[in-house]
CSV table of C-alpha atoms and ligand atoms in Angstrom, one decimal:
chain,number,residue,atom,x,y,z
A,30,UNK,CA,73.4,112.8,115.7
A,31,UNK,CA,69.6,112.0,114.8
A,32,UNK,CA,68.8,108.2,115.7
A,33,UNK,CA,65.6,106.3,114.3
A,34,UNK,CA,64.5,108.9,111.9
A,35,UNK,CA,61.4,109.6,111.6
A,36,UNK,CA,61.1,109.6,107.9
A,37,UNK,CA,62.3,106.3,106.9
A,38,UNK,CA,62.2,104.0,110.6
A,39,UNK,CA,65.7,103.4,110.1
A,40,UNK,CA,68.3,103.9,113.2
A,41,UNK,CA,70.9,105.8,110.4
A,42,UNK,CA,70.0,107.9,107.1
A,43,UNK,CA,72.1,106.2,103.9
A,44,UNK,CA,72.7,107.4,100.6
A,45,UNK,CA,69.5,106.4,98.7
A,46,UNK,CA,67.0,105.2,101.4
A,47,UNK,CA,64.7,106.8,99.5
A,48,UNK,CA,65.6,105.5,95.9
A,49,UNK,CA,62.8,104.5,94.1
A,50,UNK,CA,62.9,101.6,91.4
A,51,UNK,CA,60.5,99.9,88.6
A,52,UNK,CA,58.7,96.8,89.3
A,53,UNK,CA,58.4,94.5,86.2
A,54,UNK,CA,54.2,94.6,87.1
A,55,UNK,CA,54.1,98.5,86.6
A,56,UNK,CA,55.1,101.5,89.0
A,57,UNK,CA,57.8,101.9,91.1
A,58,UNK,CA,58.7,101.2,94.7
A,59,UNK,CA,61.0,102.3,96.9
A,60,UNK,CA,63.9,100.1,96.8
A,61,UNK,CA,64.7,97.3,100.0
A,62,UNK,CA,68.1,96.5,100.3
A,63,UNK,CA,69.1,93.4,101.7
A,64,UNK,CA,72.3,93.5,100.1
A,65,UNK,CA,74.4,95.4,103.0
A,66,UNK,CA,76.9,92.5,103.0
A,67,UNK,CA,77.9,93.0,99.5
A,68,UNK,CA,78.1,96.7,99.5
A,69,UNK,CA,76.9,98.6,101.9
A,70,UNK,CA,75.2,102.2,100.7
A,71,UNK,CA,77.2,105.0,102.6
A,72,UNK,CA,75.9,107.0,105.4
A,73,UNK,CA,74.4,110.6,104.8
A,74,UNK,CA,77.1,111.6,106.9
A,75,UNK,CA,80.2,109.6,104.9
A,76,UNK,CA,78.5,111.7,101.5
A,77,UNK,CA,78.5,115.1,103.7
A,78,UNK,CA,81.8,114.6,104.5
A,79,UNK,CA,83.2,114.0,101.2
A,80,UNK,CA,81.4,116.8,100.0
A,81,UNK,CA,83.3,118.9,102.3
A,82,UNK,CA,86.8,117.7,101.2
A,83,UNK,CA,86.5,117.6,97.6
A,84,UNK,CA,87.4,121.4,97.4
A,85,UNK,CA,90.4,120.4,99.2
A,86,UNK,CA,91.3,116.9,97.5
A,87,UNK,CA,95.3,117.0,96.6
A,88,UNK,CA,98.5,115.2,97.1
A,89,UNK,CA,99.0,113.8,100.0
A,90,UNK,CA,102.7,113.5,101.7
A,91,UNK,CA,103.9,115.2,98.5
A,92,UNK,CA,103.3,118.8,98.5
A,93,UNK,CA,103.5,122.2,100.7
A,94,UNK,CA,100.7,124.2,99.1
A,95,UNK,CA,97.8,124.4,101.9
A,96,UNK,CA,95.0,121.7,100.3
A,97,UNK,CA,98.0,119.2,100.2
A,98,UNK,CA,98.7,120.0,103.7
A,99,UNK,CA,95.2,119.7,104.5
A,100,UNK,CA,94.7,116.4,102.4
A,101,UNK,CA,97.5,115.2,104.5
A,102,UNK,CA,96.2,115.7,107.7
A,103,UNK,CA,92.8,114.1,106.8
A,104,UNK,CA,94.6,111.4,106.1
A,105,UNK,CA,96.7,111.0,109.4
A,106,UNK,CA,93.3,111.9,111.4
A,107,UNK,CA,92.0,108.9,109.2
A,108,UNK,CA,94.3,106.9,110.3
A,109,UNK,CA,94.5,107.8,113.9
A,110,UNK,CA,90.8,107.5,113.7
A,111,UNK,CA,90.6,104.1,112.7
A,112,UNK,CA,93.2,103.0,115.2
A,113,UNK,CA,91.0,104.1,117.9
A,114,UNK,CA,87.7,102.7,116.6
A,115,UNK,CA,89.5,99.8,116.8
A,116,UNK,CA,91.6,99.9,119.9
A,117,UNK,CA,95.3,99.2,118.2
A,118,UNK,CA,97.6,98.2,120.7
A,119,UNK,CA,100.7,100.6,121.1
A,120,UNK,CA,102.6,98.2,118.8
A,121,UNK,CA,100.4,97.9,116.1
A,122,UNK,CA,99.6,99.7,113.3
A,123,UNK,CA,97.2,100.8,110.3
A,124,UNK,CA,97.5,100.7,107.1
A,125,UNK,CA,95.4,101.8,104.3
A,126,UNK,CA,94.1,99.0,101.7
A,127,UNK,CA,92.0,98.4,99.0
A,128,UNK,CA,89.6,96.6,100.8
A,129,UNK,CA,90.0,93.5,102.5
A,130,UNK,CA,91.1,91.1,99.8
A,131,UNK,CA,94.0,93.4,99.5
A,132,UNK,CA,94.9,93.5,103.1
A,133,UNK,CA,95.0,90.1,103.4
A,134,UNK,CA,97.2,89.6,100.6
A,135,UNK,CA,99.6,92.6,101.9
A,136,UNK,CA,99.6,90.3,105.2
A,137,UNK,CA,99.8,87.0,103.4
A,138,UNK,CA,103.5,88.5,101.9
A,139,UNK,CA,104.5,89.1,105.8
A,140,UNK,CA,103.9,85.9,107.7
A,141,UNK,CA,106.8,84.2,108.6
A,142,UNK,CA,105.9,80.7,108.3
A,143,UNK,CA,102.2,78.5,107.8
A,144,UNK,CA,99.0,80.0,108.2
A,145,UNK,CA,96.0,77.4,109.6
A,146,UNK,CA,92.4,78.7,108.2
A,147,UNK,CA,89.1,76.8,108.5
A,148,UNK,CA,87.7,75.5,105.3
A,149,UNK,CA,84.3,78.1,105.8
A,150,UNK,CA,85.7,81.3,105.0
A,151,UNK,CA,85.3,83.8,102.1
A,152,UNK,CA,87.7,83.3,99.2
A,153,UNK,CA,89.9,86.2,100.6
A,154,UNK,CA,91.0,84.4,103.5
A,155,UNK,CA,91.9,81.4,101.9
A,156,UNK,CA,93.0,81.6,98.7
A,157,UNK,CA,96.2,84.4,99.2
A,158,UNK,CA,97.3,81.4,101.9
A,159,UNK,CA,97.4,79.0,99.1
A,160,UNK,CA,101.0,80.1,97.9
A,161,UNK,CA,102.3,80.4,101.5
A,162,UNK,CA,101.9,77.2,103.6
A,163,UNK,CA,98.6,77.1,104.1
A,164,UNK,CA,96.7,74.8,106.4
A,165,UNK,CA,92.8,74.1,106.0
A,166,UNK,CA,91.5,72.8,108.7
A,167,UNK,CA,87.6,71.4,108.4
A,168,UNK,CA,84.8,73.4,110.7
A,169,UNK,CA,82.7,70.7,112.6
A,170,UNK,CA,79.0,70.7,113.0
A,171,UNK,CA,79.9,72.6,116.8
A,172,UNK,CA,81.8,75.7,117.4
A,173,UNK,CA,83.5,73.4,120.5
A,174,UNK,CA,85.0,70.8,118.2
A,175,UNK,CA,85.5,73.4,115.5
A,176,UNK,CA,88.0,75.2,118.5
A,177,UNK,CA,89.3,71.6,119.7
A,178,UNK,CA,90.4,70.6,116.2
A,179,UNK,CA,91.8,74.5,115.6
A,180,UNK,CA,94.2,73.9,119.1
A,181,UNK,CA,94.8,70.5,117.4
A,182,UNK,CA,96.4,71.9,114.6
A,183,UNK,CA,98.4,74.5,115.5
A,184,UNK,CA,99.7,72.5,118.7
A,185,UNK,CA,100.7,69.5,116.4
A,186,UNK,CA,102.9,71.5,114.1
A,187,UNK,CA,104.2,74.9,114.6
A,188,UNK,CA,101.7,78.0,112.7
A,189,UNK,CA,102.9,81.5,111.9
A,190,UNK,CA,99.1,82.4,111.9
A,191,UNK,CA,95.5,81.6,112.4
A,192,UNK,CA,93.4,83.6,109.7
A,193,UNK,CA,89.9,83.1,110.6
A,194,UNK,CA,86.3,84.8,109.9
A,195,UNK,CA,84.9,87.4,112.5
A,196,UNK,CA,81.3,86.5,111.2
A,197,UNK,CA,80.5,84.5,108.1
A,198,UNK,CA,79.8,86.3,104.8
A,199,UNK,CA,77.3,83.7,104.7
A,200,UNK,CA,75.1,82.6,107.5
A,201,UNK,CA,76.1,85.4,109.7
A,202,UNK,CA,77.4,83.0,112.8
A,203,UNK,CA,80.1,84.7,115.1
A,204,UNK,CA,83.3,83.2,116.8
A,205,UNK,CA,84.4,83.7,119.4
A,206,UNK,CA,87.1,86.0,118.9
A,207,UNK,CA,88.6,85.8,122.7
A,208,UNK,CA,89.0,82.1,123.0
A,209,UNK,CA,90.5,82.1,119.2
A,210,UNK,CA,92.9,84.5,120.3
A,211,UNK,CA,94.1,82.8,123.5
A,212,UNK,CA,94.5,79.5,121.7
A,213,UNK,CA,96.2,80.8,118.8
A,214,UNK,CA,98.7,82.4,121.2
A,215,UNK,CA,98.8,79.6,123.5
A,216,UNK,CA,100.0,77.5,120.4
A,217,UNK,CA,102.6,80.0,119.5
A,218,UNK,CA,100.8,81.3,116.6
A,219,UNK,CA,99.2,84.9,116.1
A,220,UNK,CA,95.8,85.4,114.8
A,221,UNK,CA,94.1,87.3,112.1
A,222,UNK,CA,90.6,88.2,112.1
A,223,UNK,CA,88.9,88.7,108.9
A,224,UNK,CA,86.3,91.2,110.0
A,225,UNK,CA,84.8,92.4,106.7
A,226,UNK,CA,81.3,91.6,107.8
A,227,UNK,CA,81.7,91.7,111.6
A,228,UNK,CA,82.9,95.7,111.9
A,229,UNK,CA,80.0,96.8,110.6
A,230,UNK,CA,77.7,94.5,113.0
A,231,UNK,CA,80.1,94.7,116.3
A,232,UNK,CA,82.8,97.0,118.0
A,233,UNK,CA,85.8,95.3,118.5
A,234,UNK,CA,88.8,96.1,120.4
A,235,UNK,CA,91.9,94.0,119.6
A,236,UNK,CA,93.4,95.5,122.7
A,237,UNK,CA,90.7,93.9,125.0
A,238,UNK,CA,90.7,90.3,122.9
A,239,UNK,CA,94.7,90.3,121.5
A,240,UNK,CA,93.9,90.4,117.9
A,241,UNK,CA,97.0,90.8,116.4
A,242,UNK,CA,95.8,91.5,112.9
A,243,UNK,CA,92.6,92.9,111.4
A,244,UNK,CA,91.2,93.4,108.3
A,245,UNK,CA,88.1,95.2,107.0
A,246,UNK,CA,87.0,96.6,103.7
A,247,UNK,CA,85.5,100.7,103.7
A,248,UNK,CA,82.5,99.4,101.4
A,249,UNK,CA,81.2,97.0,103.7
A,250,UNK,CA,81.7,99.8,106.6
A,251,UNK,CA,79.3,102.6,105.0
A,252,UNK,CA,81.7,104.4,103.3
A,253,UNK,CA,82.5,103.3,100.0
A,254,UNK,CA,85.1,105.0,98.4
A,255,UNK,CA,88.1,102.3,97.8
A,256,UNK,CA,89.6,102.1,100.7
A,257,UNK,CA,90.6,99.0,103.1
A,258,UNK,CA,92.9,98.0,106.4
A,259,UNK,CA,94.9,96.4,107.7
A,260,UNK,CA,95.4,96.8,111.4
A,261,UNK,CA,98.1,94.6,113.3
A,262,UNK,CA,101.8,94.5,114.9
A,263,UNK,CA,103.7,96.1,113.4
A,264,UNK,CA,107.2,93.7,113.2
A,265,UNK,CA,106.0,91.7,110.9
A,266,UNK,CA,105.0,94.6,108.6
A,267,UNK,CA,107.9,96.5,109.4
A,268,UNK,CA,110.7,93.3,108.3
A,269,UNK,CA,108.4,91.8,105.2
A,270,UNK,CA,109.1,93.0,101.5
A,271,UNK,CA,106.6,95.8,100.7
A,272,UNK,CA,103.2,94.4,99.1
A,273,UNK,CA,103.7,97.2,96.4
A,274,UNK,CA,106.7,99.3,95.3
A,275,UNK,CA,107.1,102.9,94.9
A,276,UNK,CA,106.8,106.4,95.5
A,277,UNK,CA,106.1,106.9,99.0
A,278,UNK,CA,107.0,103.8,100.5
A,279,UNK,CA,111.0,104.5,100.9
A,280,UNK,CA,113.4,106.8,102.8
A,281,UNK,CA,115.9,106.9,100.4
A,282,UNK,CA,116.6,105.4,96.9
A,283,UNK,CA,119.5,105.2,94.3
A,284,UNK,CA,120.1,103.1,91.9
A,285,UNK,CA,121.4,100.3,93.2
A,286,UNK,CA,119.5,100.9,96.9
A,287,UNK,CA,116.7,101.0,98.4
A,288,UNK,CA,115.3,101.7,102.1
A,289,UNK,CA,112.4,100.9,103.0
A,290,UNK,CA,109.9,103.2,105.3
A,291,UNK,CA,108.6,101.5,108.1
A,292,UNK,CA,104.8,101.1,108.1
A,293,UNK,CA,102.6,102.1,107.5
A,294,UNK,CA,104.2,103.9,104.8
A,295,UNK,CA,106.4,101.4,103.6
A,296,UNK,CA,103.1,99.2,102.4
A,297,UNK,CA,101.4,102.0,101.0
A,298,UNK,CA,103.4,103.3,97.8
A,299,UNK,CA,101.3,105.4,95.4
A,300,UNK,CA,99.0,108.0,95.9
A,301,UNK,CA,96.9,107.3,98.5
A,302,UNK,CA,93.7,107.2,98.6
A,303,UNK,CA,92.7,110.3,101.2
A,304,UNK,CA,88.9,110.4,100.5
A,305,UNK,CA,88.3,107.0,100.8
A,306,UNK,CA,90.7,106.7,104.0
A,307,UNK,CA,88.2,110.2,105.2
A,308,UNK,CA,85.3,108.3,104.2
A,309,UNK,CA,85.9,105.0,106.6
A,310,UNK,CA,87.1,107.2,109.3
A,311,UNK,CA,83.7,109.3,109.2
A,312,UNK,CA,81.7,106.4,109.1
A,313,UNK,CA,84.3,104.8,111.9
A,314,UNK,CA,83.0,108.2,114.0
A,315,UNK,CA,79.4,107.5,113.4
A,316,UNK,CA,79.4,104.1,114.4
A,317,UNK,CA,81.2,104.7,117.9
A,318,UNK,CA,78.4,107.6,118.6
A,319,UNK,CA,76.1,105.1,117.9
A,320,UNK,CA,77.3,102.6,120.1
A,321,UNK,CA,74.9,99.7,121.0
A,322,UNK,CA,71.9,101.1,120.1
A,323,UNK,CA,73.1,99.7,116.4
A,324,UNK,CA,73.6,96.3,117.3
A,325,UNK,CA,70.1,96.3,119.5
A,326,UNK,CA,68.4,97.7,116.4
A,327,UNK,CA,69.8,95.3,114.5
A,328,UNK,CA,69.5,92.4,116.4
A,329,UNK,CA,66.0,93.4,116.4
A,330,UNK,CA,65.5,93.2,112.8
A,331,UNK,CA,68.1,89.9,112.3
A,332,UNK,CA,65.2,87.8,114.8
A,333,UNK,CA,62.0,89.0,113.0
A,334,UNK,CA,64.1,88.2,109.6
A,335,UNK,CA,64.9,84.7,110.7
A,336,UNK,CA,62.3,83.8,112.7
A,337,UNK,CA,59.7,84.7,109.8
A,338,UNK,CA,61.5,83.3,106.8
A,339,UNK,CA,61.9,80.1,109.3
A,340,UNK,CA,58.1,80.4,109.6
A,341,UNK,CA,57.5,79.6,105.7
A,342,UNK,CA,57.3,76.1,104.8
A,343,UNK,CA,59.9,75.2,102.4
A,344,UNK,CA,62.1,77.8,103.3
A,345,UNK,CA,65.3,76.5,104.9
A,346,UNK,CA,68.0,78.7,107.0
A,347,UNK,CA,71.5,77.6,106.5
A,348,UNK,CA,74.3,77.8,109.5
A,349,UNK,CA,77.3,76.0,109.8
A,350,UNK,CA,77.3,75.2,113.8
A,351,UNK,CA,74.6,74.2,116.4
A,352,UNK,CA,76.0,75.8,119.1
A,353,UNK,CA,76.7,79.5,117.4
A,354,UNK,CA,76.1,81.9,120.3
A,355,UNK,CA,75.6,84.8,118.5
A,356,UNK,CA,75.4,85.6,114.5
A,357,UNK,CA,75.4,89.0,112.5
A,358,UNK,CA,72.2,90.3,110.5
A,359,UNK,CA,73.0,88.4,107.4
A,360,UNK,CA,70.7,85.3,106.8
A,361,UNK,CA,71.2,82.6,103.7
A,362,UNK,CA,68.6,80.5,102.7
A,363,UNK,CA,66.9,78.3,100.2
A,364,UNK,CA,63.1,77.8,98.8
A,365,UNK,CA,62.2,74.5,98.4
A,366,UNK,CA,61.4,74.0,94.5
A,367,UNK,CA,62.6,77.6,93.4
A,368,UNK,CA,66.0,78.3,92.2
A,369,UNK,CA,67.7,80.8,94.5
A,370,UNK,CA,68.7,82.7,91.2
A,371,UNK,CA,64.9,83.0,90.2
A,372,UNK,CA,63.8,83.9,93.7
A,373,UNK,CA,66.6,86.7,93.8
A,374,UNK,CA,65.3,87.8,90.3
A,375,UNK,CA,61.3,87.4,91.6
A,376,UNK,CA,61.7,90.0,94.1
A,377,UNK,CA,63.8,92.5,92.5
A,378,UNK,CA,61.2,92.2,89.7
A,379,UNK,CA,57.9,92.0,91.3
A,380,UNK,CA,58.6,93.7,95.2
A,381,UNK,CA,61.8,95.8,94.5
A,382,UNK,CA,63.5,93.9,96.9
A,383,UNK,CA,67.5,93.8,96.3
A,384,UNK,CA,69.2,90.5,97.8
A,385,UNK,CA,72.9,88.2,96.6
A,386,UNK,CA,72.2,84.7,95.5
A,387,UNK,CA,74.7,82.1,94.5
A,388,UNK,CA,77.5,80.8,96.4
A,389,UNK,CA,79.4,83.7,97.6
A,390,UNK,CA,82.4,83.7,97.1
A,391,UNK,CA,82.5,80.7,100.0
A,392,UNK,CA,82.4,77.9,97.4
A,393,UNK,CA,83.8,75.5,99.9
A,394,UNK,CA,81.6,76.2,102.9
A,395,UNK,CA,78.4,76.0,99.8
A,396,UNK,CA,79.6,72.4,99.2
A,397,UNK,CA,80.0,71.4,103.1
A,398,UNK,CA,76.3,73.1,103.4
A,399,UNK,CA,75.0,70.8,100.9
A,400,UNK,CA,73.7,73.7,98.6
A,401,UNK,CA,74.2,74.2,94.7
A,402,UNK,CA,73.5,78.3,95.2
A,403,UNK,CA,71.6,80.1,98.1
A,404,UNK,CA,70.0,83.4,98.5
A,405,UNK,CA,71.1,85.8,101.3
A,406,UNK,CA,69.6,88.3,102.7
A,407,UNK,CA,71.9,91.0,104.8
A,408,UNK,CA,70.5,94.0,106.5
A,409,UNK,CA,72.4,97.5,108.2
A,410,UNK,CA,71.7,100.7,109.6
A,411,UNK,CA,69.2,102.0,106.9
A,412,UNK,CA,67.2,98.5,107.1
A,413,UNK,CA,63.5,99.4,108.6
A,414,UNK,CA,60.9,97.1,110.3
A,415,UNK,CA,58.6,97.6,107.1
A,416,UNK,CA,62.1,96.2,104.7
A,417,UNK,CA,61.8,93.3,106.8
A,418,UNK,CA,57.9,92.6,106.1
A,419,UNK,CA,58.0,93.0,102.6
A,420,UNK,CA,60.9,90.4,102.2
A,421,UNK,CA,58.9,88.0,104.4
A,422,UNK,CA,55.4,88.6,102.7
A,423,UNK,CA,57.0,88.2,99.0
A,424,UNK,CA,58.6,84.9,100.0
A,425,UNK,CA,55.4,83.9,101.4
A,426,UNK,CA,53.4,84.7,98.3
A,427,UNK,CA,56.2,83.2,96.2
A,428,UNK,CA,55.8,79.6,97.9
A,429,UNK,CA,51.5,80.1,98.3
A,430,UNK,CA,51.5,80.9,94.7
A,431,UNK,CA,54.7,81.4,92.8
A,432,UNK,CA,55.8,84.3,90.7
A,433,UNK,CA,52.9,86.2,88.8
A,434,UNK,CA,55.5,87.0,85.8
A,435,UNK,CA,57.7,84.2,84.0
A,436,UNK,CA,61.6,83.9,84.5
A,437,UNK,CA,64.5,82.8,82.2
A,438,UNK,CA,67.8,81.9,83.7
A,439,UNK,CA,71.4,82.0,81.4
A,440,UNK,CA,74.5,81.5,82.8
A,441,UNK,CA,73.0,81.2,86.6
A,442,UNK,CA,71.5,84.7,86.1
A,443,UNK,CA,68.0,85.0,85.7
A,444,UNK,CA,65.7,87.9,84.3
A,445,UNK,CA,62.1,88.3,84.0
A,446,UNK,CA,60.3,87.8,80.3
A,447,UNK,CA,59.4,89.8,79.3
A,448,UNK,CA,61.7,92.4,81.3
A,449,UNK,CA,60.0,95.8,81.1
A,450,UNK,CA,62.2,97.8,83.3
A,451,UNK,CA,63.7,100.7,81.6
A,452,UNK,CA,67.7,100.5,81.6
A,453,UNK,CA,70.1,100.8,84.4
A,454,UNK,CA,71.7,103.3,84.7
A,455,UNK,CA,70.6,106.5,85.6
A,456,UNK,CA,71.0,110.3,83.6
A,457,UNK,CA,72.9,108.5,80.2
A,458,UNK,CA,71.4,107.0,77.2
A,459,UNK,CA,72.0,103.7,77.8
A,460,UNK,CA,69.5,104.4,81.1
A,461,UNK,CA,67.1,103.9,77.9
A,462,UNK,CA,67.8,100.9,76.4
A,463,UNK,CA,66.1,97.7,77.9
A,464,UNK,CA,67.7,96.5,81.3
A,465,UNK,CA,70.0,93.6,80.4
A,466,UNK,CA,71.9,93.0,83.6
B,9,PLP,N1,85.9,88.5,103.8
B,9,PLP,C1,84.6,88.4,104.0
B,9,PLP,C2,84.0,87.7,105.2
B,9,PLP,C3,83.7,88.9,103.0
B,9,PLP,O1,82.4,88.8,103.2
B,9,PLP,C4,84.2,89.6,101.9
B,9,PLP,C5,83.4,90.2,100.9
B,9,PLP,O2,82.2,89.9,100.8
B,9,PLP,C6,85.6,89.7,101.8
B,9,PLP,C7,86.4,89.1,102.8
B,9,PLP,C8,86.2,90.4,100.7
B,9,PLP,O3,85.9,91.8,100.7
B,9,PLP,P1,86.3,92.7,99.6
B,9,PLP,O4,85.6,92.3,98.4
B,9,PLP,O5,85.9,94.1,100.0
B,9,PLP,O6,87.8,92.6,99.4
């Protein structure tokens, strides 16, 4: 495949690199996104693919004309696929989600006993543990004393699980999934890791660090077409009540019994979704050919982002630990004297320039940081050098001299007035009436 391209600077073509939006001012530009942790767009290659198999989309497991049997195959490969981008262990297993709140629900209906989490992670690890015997325990200001207290935990009363954040959704930092691993297990416990913005970032083999459950989300991956996984042992999964019941997910029914399948298939009842499952596979394929020449690139980009936001007086970069050894191109941060909602709002408007503000779905970690709301910029494959610049040169202007249009904000959502961007969404009428959103 074709690395840095020569049209765009970026290390991978994505669907859109090239989209081109209103400014507020006048004119158009073409659209940065820093929003890659939200929603990542998919890669050329994910939209190719799916192109390919639409003529061939039909039941899958269900039916002996030829595009069934082909639909089922993609979806095995997919599978199979995943399993090696990944490096399952023999005895574990993948199962198609959702995304990754799914999964971890699906796994929060199998764990025989507590779960420990830390009180920093995204609402989808830590809210499906409420229900189950869940135990928070509080991150400290180092990653060392954030492990010790961990190790105290789960050594003072017997865990089922430790759930815990591959990178944060937030500031980006990484743990370090080896040492998490060995003390979960030394403990007794298994671990989970909740790699919905690490995947895309870093290769990870659970075989290598004994992850014994993983969960990522396809539209975080490049390849957003609804589907999730689950990867982990497979006893658990194979004992637990399915997550969801129905076709597909038993080996023999009547009315007063039912047997289960074992999984995969026994948590996935329904149709499933094949194009999304193709989708995260492809992009699964196009990140292994990549290999490290996506985290250099990216790492590349992640220091000129932080180091020149933490170059602008007022700006301040938020992490949760001093001793983080490494962190993911996702950077949150705050400009002294501006609302993050009207700085999000300021350089969509005026520089095109897509990033998330708010809290993030990581309410808890928010409060710990000190911060009411946040902006956070998160960058991928199609991010270029020039991305990077405009970002840094519109915050600048924006703390020099402030915004050259005026902002309202309702409801923590702000909009420029007046807004003279024409209306969102693209080829129907309602692309004409005044942009709202
Ligand atoms: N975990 C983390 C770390 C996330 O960043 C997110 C989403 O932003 C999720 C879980 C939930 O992912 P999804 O919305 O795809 O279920």
């Amino acid at each position: 495949m074709t690395a840095v391209l020569d049209r765009t600077g970026a290390l991978a073509l994505v669907s859109g690199s090239d989209l081109r939006v209103p400014l507020v001012q006048g004119g158009t530009r073409t659209y940065a996104n820093f929003d890659y942790a939200a929603s990542a767009p998919a890669l050329v290659q994910v939209t190719d693919r799916i192109a390919e198999l639409l003529p061939y989309y039909a039941s899958v497991h269900r039916g002996a004309g030829y595009a069934s049997r082909v639909s089922t195959q993609c979806y095995e490969a997919a599978r199979a696929t995943v399993g090696r981008f990944l490096h399952c262990a023999d005895d574990q297993v993948v199962v198609f989600t959702r995304n990754t709140t799914d999964a971890v629900n699906l796994l929060a209906g199998c764990v025989p006993g507590d779960t420990v989490v830390l009180d920093i992670e995204h609402h989808a690890n830590l809210l499906p543990w409420q229900r189950r015997g869940r135990r928070v325990v509080h991150a400290a200001d180092t990653v060392e004393e954030t492990l010790r207290r961990l190790t105290a935990e789960l050594c003072a009363k017997p865990a089922a699980l430790l759930a815990v954040t591959g990178a944060s959704n937030v500031t980006g930092e990484v743990l370090p999934l080896d040492r998490l691993a060995s003390l979960a297990h030394q403990c007794g416990a298994r671990i989970l890791v909740d790699a919905a913005q690490l995947a895309p970032h870093r290769r990870i083999d659970l075989c290598a660090t004994g992850i014994d459950y993983l969960v990522l989300s396809g539209h975080k991956l490049y390849a957003p077409f609804g589907a999730g996984v689950l990867a982990g042992r497979r006893d658990w999964l194979d004992t637990a009540e399915p997550y969801l019941s129905g076709g597909g997910a038993v080996t023999d029914v009547t009315v007063t019994n039912t047997v289960w399948a074992a999984a995969p298939q026994r948590h996935e009842a329904g149709s499933p979704n094949v194009l999304g499952a193709a989708a995260l596979a492809t992009a699964c394929e196009v990140l292994t050919e990549l290999g490290d020449r996506a985290e250099e690139y990216e790492r590349a980009l992640t220091h000129r982002l932080r180091d020149g936001l933490a170059d602008i007086p007022g700006v301040r970069c938020l992490r949760v630990w001093t001793d983080s050894a490494d962190s993911v191109g996702i950077v949150a941060f705050t400009v002294d004297g501006f609302e993050a909602g009207r700085v999000a709002a300021y350089l969509s408007a005026e520089y095109g320039i897509g990033v998330r503000d708010g809290r993030f779905c990581a309410h808890p970690l928010l409060a710990r940081l000190g911060v009411d709301a946040a902006l956070r910029a998160s960058i991928g494959l199609g991010t270029t050098h020039a991305d990077i610049d405009r970002l840094l040169e519109a915050v600048a202007v924006l703390v020099d001299r402030g915004p050259r249009w005026d902002y309202a904000g309702t409801g923590g959502r702000w909009d420029p007035v007046p807004e003279t961007r024409p209306g969102l969404i693209p080829g129907t009428a309602a692309g004409n009436a005044p942009c709202t959103i």
